[in-house]
Short mmCIF file of C-alpha atoms and ligand atoms in Angstrom, two decimals:
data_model
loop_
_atom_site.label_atom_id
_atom_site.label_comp_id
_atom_site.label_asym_id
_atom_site.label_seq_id
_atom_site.Cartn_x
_atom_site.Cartn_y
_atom_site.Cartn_z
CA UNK A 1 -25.62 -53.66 11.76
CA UNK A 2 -23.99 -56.50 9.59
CA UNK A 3 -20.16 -55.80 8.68
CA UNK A 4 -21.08 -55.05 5.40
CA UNK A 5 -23.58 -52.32 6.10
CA UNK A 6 -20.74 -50.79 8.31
CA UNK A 7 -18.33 -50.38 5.77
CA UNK A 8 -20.48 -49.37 3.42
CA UNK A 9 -21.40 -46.32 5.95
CA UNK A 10 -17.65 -46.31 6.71
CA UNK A 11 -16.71 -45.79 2.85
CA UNK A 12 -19.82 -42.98 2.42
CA UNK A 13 -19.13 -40.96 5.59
CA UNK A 14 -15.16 -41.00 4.31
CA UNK A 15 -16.52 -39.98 0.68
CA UNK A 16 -18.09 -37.13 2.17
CA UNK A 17 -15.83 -35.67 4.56
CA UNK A 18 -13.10 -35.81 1.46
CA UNK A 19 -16.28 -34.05 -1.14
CA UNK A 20 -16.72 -31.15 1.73
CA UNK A 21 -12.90 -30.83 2.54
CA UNK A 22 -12.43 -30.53 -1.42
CA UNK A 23 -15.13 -28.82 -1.91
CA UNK A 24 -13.68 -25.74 0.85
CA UNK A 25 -10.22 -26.13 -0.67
CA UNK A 26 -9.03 -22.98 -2.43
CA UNK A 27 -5.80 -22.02 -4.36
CA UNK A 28 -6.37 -18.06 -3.83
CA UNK A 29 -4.46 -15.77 -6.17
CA UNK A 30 -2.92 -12.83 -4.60
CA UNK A 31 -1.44 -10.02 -6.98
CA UNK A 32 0.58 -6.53 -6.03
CA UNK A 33 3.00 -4.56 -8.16
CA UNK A 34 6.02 -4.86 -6.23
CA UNK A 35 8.99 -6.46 -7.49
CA UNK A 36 10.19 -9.93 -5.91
CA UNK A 37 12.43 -9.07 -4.29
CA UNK A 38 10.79 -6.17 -2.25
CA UNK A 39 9.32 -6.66 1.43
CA UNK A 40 5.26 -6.68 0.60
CA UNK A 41 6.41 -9.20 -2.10
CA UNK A 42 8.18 -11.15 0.36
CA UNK A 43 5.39 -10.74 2.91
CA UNK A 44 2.64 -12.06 0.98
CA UNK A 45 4.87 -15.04 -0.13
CA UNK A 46 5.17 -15.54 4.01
CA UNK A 47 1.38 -14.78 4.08
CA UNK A 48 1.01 -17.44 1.70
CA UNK A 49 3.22 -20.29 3.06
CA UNK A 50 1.97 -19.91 6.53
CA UNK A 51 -2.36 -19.98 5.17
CA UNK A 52 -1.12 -23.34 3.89
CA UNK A 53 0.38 -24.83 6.85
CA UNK A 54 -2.48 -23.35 8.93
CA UNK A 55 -4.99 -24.49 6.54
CA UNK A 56 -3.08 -27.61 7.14
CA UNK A 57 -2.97 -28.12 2.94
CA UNK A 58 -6.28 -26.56 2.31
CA UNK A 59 -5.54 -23.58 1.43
CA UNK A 60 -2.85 -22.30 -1.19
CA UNK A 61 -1.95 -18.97 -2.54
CA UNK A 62 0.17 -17.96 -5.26
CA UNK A 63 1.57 -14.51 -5.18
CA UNK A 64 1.74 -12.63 -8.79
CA UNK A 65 4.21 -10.09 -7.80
CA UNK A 66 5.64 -6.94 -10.19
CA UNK A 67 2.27 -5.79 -12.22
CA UNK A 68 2.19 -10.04 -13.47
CA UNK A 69 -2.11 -9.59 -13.43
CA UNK A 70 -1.80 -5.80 -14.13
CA UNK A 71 -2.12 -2.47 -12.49
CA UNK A 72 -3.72 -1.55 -9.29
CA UNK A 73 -6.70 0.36 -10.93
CA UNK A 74 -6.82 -3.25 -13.20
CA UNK A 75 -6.50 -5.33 -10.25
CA UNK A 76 -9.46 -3.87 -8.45
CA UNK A 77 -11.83 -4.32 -11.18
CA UNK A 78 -10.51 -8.02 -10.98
CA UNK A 79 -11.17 -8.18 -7.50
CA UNK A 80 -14.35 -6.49 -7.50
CA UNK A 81 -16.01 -8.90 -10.10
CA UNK A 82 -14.41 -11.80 -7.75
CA UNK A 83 -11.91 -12.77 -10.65
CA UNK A 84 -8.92 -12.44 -8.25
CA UNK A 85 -9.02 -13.21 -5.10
CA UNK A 86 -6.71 -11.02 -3.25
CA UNK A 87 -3.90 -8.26 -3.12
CA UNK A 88 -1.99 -5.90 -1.31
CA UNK A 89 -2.84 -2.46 -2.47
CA UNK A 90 -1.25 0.77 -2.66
CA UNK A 91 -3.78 3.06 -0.17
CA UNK A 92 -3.18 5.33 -3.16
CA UNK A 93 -5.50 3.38 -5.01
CA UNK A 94 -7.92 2.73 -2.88
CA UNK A 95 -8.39 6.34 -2.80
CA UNK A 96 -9.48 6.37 -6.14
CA UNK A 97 -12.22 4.43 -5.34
CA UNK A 98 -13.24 5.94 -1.83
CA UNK A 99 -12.00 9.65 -1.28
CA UNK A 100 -11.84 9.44 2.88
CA UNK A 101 -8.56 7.23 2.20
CA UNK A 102 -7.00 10.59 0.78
CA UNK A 103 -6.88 11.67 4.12
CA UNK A 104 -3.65 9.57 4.88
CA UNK A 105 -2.05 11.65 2.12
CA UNK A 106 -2.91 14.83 4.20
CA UNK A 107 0.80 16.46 3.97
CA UNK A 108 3.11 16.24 7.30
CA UNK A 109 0.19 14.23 8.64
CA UNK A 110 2.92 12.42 10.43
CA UNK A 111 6.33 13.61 11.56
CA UNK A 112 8.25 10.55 11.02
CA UNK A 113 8.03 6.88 10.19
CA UNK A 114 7.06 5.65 13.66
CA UNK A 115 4.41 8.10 13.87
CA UNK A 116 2.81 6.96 10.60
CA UNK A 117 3.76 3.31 12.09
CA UNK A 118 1.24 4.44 15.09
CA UNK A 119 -1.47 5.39 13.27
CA UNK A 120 -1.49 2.54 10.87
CA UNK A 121 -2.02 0.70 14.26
CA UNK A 122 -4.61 2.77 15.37
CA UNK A 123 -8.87 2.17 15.76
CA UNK A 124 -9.07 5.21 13.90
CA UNK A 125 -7.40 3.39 10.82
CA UNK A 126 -8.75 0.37 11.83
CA UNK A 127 -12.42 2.19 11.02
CA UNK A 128 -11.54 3.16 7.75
CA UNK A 129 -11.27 -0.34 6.71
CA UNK A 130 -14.94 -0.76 7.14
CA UNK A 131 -15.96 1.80 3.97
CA UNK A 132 -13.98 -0.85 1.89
CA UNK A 133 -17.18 -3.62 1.47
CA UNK A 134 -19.70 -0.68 0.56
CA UNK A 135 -17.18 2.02 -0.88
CA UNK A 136 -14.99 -0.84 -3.10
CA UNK A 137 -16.34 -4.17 -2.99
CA UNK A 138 -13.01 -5.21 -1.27
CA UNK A 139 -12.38 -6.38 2.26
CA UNK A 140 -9.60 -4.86 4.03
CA UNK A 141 -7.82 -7.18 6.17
CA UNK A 142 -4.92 -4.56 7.77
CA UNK A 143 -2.48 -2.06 6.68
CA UNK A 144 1.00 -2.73 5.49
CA UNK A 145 3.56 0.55 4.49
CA UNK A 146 6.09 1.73 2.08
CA UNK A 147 7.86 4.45 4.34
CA UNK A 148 7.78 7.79 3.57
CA UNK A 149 7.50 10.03 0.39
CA UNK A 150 10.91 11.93 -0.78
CA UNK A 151 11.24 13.59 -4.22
CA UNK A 152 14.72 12.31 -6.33
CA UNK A 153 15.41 14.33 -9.22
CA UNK A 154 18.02 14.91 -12.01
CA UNK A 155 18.31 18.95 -11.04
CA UNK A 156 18.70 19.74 -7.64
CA UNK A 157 15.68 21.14 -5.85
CA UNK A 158 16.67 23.77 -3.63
CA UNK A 159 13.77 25.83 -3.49
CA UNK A 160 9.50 25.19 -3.73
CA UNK A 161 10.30 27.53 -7.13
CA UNK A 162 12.52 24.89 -8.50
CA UNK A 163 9.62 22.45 -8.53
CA UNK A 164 7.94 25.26 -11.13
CA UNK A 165 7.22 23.21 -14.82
CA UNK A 166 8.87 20.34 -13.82
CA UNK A 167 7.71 16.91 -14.61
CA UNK A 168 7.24 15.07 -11.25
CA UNK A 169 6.75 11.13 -11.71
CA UNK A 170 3.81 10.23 -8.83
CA UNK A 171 1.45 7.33 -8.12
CA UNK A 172 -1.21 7.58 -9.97
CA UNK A 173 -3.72 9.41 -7.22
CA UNK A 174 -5.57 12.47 -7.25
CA UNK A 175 -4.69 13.16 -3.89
CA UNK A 176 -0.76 13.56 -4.25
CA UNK A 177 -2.01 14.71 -8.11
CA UNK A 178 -3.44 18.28 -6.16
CA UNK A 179 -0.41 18.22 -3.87
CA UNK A 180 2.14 18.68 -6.90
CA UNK A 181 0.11 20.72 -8.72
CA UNK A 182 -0.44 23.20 -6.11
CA UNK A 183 3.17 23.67 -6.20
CA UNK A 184 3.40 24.31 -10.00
CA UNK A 185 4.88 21.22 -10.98
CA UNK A 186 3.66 18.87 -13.88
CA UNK A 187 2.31 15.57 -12.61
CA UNK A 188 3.08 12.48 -13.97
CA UNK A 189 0.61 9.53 -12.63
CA UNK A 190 2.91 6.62 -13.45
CA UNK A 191 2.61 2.99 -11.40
CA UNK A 192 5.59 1.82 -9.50
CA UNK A 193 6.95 -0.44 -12.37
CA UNK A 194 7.04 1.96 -15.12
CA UNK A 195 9.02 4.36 -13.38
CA UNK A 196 12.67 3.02 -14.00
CA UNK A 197 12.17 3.25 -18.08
CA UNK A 198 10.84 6.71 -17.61
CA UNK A 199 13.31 8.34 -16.03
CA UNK A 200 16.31 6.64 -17.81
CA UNK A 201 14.46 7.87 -21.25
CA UNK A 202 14.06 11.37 -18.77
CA UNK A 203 10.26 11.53 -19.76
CA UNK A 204 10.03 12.56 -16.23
CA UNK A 205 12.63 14.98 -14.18
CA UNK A 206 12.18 13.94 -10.65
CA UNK A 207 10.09 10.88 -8.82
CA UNK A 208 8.32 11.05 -5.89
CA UNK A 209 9.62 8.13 -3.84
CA UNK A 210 10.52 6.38 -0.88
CA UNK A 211 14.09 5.45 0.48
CA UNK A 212 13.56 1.62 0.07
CA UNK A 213 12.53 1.76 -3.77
CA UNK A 214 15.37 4.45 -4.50
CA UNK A 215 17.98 1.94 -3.57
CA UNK A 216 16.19 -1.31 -4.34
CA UNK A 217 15.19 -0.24 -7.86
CA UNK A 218 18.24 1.21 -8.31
CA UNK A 219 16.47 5.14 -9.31
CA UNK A 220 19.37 6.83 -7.82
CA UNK A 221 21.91 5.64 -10.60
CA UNK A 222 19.14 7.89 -12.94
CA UNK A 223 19.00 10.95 -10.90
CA UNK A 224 21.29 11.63 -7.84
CA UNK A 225 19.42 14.94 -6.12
CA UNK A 226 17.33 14.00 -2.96
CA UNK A 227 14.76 16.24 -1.75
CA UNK A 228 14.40 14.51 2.16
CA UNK A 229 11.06 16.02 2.67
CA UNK A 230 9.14 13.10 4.70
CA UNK A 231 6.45 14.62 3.17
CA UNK A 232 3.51 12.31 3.24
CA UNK A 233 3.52 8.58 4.63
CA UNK A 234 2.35 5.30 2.38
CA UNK A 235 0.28 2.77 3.21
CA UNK A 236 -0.75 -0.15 1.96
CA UNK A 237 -3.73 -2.32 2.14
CA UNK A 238 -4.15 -6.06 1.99
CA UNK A 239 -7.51 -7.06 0.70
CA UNK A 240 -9.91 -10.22 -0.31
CA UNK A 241 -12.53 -9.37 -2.71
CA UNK A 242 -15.72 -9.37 -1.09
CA UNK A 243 -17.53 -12.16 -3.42
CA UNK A 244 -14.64 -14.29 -2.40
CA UNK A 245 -15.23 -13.18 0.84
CA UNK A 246 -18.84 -14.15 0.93
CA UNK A 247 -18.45 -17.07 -0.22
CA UNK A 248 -16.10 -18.62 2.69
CA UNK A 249 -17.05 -19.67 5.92
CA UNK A 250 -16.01 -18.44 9.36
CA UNK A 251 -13.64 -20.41 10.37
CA UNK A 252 -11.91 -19.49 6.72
CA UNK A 253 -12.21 -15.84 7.71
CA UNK A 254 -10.69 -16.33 10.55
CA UNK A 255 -7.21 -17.46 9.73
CA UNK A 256 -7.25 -15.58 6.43
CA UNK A 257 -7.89 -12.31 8.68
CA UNK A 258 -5.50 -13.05 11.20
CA UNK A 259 -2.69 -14.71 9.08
CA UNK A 260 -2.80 -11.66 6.53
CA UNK A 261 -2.80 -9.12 9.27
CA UNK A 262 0.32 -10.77 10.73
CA UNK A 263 2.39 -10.28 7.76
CA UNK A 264 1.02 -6.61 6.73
CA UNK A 265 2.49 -5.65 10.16
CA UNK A 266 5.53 -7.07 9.60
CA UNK A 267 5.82 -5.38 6.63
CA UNK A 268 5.19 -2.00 9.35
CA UNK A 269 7.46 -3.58 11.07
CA UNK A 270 9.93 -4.10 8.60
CA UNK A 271 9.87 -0.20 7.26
CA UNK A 272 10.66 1.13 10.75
CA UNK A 273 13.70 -0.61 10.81
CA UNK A 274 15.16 -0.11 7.66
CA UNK A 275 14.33 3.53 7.65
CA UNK A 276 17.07 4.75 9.21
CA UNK A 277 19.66 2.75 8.03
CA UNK A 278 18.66 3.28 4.23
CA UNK A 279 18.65 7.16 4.85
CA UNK A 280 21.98 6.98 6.15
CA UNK A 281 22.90 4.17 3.45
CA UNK A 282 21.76 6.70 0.81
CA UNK A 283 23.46 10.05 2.27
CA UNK A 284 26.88 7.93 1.73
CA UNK A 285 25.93 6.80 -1.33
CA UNK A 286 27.33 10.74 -2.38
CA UNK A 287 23.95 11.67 -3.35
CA UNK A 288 23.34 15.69 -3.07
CA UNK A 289 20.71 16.22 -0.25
CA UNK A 290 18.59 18.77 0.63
CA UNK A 291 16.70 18.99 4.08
CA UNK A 292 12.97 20.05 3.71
CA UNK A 293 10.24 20.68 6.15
CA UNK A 294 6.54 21.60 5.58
CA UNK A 295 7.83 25.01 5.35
CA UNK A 296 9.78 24.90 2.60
CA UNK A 297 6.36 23.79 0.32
CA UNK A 298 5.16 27.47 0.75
CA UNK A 299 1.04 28.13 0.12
CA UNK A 300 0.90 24.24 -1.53
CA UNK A 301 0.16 22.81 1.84
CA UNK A 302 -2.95 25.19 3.03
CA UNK A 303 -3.84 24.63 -0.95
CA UNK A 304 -4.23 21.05 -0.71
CA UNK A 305 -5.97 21.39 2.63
CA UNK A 306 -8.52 23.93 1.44
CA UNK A 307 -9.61 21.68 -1.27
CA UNK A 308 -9.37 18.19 0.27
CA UNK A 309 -10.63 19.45 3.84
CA UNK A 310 -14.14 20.05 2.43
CA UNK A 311 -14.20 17.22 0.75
CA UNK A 312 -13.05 14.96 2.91
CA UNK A 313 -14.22 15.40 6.58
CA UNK A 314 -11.68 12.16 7.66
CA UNK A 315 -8.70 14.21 7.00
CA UNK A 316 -9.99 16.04 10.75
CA UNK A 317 -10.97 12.54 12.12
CA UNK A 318 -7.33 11.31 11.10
CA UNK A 319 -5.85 14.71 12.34
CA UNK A 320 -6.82 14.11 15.51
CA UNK A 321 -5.61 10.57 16.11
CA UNK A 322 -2.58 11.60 14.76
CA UNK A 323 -1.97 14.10 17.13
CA UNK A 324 -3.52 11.99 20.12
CA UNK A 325 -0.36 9.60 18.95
CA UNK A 326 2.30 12.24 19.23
CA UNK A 327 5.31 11.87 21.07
C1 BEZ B 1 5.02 3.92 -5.61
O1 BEZ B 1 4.04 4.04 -6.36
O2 BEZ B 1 5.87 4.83 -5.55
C2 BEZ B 1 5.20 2.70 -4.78
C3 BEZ B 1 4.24 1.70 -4.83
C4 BEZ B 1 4.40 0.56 -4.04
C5 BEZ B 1 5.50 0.42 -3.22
C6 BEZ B 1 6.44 1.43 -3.16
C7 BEZ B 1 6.29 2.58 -3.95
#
């Protein structure tokens, strides 16, 4: 071959391998409706910095934290059309789209954070990710948390009776919607960054919360009674919208899978730790407490299990691992 041939092949084969690399190169979006400054926000960021590096420039993400693309329930039709690429999801919403992921909500399904930590890690979980392609067009790549549900309120709540009438700010999910109503309360679905406004204009009376949003959002300046019920754990899902997903190849699956499960666990991770601490960081804070246990919900318990038992046979598959897990 003359030398001009050569370089001519040289110059195609380069022109080629630059077309396909470009061609593979993605700048994924990733939205969630946590604040910045808030561990899945500062996860996904992590997520995102480390796909690059591995990607070795490929890939980029950019993060839209704090509701910047919308809602969940918005966000989802987004990702099911393939108009955004990924996000980390409240299992809340999820559930709106395939009931078995209601059975995580199953009241004192857990006894404590590392329980809920367990399970998260468990096959059992792992399983449910698999309804996700059929049940939501999504892809579920692992499960991240948000600790554990506790009710803050502007009365104290002594008593199941003092939940009566009142207006009870929850994510917006049908299972935790049964839960309060079956104690007599008033409901409020209401996403995450909505809820400050609310309950400084006291369109709501009490939120149902965790520890780490209490203090980082500052809600307990707004109402200073804490119900520490542990009541139901929170996961969280981190997804890739399955035409996005179809359309990469293996190798891309790979390191998207593994990278993004990395970081939802340390977002586990991350809520076992703090747990603790932020109870005891709240208790000091002068906040009036009170202790409750399943007991103290009464009949609203065996309420929401009657209904969501039948329709929901998961809640027994989930039952089981959780008690398997134990300690
Ligand atoms: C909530 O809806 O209460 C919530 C959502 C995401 C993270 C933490 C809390």
């Amino acid at each position: 071959m003359n030398r001009l041939k050569t370089l001519t092949l040289a110059v195609a084969t380069a022109a080629l391998v630059v077309t396909s690399l470009s061609a593979q190169a993605r700048d994924f979006r990733l939205g969630l409706i946590t604040p910045p400054e808030h561990l899945w926000s500062q996860q996904a960021e992590a997520f995102a910095a480390d796909l690059h590096e591995r990607s070795e420039g490929t890939h980029s993400v950019t993060v839209y934290p704090a509701q910047e693309l919308g809602n969940e329930a918005q966000m989802v039709r987004e990702l099911r059309l393939g108009e955004l690429d990924m996000a980390f999801l409240t299992v809340a919403e999820v559930s709106n789209w395939i009931f078995d992921f209601g059975a995580f909500y199953a009241p004192y399904l857990v006894d404590d954070i590392d329980h809920a930590a367990r399970l998260l890690r468990s096959e059992t979980a792992a399983e449910l990710l698999e309804l996700m392609p059929v049940g939501a067009d999504l892809v579920g790549l692992g499960y991240g948390m948000a600790g554990m549900r506790q009710v803050l309120s502007r009365q104290p709540i002594e008593s199941v009776d003092d939940l009566q009438g009142l207006r009870v700010r929850i994510t917006p999910f049908e299972a935790n919607y049964d839960f309060y109503t079956a104690m007599g309360a008033d409901p409020e679905p209401m996403p995450l960054p909505e809820v400050y406004g609310a309950l400084a204009a006291e369109q709501v009376d009490a939120i149902d919360m965790d520890f780490d949003s209490i203090l980082t959002l500052g809600f307990h300046e707004l109402a200073d009674n804490l119900l520490i019920s542990n009541h139901m754990m929170f996961p969280m899902v981190g997804v890739v919208s399955r035409q996005v997903w179809r359309d990469l190849d293996e190798a891309d699956r790979e390191l998207i899978r593994t990278t993004m499960a990395e970081h939802l666990d340390k977002v586990v991770t991350g809520f076992q730790q703090m747990h603790a601490d932020q109870e005891a960081e709240i208790r000091e804070l002068g906040v009036n407490i009170t202790e409750a246990d399943a007991a103290f919900f009464g009949e609203a318990i065996e309420q929401w299990e009657r209904t969501w038992s039948r329709q929901v046979p998961k809640i027994e598959v989930l039952r089981e691992e959780a008690e398997r897990l134990r300690e």
